[in-house]
Amino acid sequence: MEDENAVPLKDFIASLPIISLPRILQIASGVYLQSSVYDIQGSECCLSTGDLLKVVGKELQSVSLVNLQTGKYQNLPNDFQGVFQISVHNCVYNTLGKLHEQLSYGDYMLPYWFTSKSDVTVGDHLLKQLLPIQLVSVDRHTHCAECHVCHGPESYSITIPLSTAGQFYECENEESYQLEQILQSPALLKRNLKCRSIGTEMYNLRPVYEINTIMQMRKDFVKIPSSLEVDVIDITDQCGDITFIQPLLLTEVCEHEDKFPVVAEILDRGECNHLLNNDKYSALHRGQKIIIYKKIISKKVLASGTKGRTSRFFYIHNLYRGKFRQRPREFSSIYDIWARMIDKSKLTVVATQDCESVSDNFPSLCIGDHLHILHHTRAVPSMGTEEVDMLACIKESADDDDDDDDDDDDEPEEIMLPFYMEGRFVEDVKDNKKYSISNIIQKLQFPCDVKVVTKDTALPVDPLASFGSLRLEETIEEPVLLVSLCDKVSECFELPITYCNISVVLLEDPVTSVEGPITSITVEELQEWFYYSLLKSLPSNQLPPPRPPKRQTQTKEEKPHAESARSKNTIPLSLKEPENICSGPVIPPRRPSNGRKTIVETYNLQQSNEYTPTPKNISVKEEDSDSDHDYEQITEEMQNQLSVFY
């Protein structure tokens, strides 16, 4: 595209007054590769011949001073305080119009002084040669200049047609200008300048601006440097206020709720399938038209189920028609039990393993013990110094088959259990009711474990029914857009506003009327990473579980007594404390074979005997002389066999 009105972008922007914005420009030449994105000084732009730009602002970035004699550039600070004067033209023009064209920039001009080398007759006036005349303004319609003539004591105004012939040239002008004044005047910016504080040569100012523009199919304002080597044409007067298509994200679409329902075309399809496995999302491709009906708050339950080593994650919507039955929850510590009963609901649990207390201040539990949880309390144990968080419970012992047990042991008793006590507990659930998902939200406390006992018959395959247990974590409420494809208006679905990175453009197409559009989706499967990111974002007021008290270390005076007590213990050698094991080198175990096991064990015991710090007068009973522990029976033949292993 070539046009006689095309001008370099840098010249057009430099001479463009702020008050004239916005302006619509068309790229005439200087083509950048089609659909290529260039990063120029941190600003993106994609310019091809024929592209339209709507310039809505400009901001000065730098000013260069060009020495017209040497061609060298130097940067000026934006707050340069030196003054400039105009370096007048020495050329002579045969009409006033040609002189004015040289000293102005389009419709922008400053008053200037001129004269003529010959007499000029204008109507009844004779303008003598070399008479100073000031051109004040030009009328575009009459093509005449309003001038002021100073002739001795006399001065008067006169209108001179631009077509008037003569030998016109510019007079010297002593007027001074600041840098800011020059940058704001296209006519001054065009002129050659002098600046005594810099030098005696002639200079030209070259400002570089950052242009704030709107482009077709670009979401945000595009910032472009004015130094790009492209030519532009100002087409503002030809096209008026042309509409530029700007993509909208779903969050921005919500700002146009007054237009709902509205038809929208997808410009850029973000990835939704990496969040949810929804067949509807696969149809959201570029160019697809959808109907946006309204914005709603979607309420659903975040759930997970495990089958073998495979876990799956779901959104369960209120429209799900299956029925659930509550399953007992499992707990791994007393703290977990307390955390699940913060709402003061009644809770009974059963110990599924023996729970040994780490302190003599608290009782131990046996398999089958029932605990009726009462309340939380803080107290100082009888042998402690600091308050401890405890749970008050009613304990009912499990049935004991030993006839020698006292009957009093089976009576309930109130006990205190510390938060840090670990174990295995399962909730004693006596609720056999069937719940809908809406009933669960209202009546059960999250998180809870349930099982589907009645499938949702509206689903071809109910994915929830295949799990023996489902963990319902929490209710999720999020804003969504209720939409449908234009060719399937009866099938509505939810489009998450926050997570779906989709850009659209709103159209003026008529909307097919749908009465009370609702979504038909009842279960959505989530990707694993998305499920855990949602789980992590859920609010939690729970404090971290407490640590058990540190065990007291024994003093040197206490150690002999402890060793004496351990020597009377009946615990096997393999289960004793590390300090009871010999301090000598550890013999790595070998795979036993027939006829060698006894020899190896005997050798190990002999080595252990050599390193154990016990009295030397060890006695061996005669009746045990045939046992494996008879150290006197190791013969030379046995030693030879041991050499095979060691």
Short mmCIF file of C-alpha atoms in Angstrom, two decimals, residues 334 337 347-351 365 368-373 393-396 415 417 425 428:
data_model
loop_
_atom_site.label_atom_id
_atom_site.label_comp_id
_atom_site.label_asym_id
_atom_site.label_seq_id
_atom_site.Cartn_x
_atom_site.Cartn_y
_atom_site.Cartn_z
CA ILE A 334 -6.64 -38.42 70.10
CA ILE A 337 -10.73 -37.24 67.27
CA LEU A 347 -18.84 -38.98 69.06
CA THR A 348 -18.03 -42.57 70.04
CA VAL A 349 -14.95 -44.37 68.79
CA VAL A 350 -13.56 -47.89 69.16
CA ALA A 351 -9.86 -48.67 69.52
CA LEU A 365 -6.11 -48.67 75.73
CA GLY A 368 -12.17 -53.02 71.40
CA ASP A 369 -12.29 -50.29 74.06
CA HIS A 370 -15.18 -47.89 73.47
CA LEU A 371 -14.59 -44.19 74.10
CA HIS A 372 -17.54 -41.83 74.49
CA ILE A 373 -16.02 -38.41 73.95
CA CYS A 393 -13.86 -39.70 77.73
CA ILE A 394 -16.04 -42.43 79.15
CA LYS A 395 -14.22 -45.70 78.59
CA GLU A 396 -16.05 -49.00 78.21
CA ILE A 415 -10.46 -41.12 81.81
CA LEU A 417 -6.28 -38.95 77.24
CA PHE A 425 -9.64 -45.66 66.21
CA ASP A 428 -18.96 -46.13 66.08
#
